[in-house]
Short mmCIF file of C-alpha atoms in Angstrom, two decimals:
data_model
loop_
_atom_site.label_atom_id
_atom_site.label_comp_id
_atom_site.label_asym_id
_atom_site.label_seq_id
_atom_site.Cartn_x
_atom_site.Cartn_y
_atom_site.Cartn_z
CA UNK U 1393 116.93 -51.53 79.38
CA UNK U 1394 115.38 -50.32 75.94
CA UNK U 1395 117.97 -48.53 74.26
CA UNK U 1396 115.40 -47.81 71.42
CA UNK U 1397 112.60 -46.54 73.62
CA UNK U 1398 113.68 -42.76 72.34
CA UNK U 1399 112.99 -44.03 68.70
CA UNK U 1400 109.40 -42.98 67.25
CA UNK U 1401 107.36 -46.20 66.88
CA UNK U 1402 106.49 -46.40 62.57
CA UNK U 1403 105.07 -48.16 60.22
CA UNK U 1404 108.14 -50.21 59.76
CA UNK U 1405 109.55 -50.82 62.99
CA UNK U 1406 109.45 -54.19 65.16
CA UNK U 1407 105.25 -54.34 67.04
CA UNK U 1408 105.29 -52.82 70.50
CA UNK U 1409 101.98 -54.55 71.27
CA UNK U 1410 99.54 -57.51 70.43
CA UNK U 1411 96.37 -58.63 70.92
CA UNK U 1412 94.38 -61.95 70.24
CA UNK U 1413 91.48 -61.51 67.26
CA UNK U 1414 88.24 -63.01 67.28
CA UNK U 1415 86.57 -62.48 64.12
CA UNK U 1416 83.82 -60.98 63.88
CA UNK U 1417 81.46 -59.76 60.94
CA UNK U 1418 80.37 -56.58 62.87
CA UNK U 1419 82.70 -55.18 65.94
CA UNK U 1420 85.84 -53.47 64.70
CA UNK U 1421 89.07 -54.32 66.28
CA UNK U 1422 90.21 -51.72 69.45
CA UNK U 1423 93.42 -50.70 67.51
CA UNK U 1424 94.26 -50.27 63.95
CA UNK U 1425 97.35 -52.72 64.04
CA UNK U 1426 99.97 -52.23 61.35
CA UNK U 1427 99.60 -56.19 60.55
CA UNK U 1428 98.20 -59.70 61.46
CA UNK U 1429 99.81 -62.80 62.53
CA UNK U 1430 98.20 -66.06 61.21
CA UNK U 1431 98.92 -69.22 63.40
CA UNK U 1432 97.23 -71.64 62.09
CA UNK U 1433 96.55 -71.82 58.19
CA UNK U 1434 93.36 -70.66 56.33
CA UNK U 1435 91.37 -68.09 54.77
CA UNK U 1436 91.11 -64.11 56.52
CA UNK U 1437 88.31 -62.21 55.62
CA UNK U 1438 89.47 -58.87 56.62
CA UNK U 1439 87.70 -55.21 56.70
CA UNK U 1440 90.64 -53.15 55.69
CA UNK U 1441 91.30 -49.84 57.28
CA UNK U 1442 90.60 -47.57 53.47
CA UNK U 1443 86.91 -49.34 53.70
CA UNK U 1444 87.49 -52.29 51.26
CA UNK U 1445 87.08 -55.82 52.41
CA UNK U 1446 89.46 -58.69 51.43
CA UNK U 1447 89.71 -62.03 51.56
CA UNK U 1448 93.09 -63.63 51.46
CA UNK U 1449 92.87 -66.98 50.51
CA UNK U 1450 95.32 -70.06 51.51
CA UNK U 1451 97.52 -67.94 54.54
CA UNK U 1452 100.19 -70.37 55.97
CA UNK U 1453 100.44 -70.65 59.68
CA UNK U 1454 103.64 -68.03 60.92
CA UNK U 1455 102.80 -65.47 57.89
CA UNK U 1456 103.00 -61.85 58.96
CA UNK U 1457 100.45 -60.02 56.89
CA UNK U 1458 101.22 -56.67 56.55
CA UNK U 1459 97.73 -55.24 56.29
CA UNK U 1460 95.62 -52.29 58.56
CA UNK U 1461 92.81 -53.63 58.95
CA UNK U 1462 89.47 -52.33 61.27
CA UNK U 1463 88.25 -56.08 61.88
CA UNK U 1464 88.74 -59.90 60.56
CA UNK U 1465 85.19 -61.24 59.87
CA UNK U 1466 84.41 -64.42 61.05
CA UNK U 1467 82.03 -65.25 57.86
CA UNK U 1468 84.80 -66.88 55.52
CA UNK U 1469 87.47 -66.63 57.94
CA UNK U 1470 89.08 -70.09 58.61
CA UNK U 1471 92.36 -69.89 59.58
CA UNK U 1472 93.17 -69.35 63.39
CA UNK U 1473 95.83 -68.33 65.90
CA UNK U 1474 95.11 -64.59 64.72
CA UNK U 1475 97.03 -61.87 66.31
CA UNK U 1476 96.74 -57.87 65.86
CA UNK U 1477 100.44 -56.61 66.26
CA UNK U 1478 100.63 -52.49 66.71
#
């Protein structure tokens, strides 16, 4: 029983869904998730949803980054373990 399934999904509340990333310098991800997880530690070169890319250097493994983001490019991405959460 979901006694929140009622509640509007927002930017703030708990991910409903997840998918595995595979960077990649040129195919956008399917969904604009509200964040990334980062499993193992390293750099994310990300393609943010406003156009601007990023790169975030250093992530520790379990950090919930709290970016939209249209893809994770594999050229200077080095951590792993990445997860979309929407």
């Amino acid at each position: 029983m979901d006694k929140f399934s009622d509640y509007p999904t927002s930017l703030t509340a708990p991910a409903r869904d997840a998918q595995t990333v595979v960077p990649n310098d040129a195919t956008d991800l399917p969904v604009l998730p509200r964040a990334l997880f980062v499993g193992q530690t390293g750099d994310v070169s990300a393609r943010l949803a406003g156009g601007q890319s990023v790169l975030l250097q250093n992530v520790q493994a379990g950090s919930v980054l709290p970016i939209r983001t249209r893809g994770v490019n594999a050229t200077g991405t080095t951590a792993a373990g990445i997860v979309a959460l929407w």
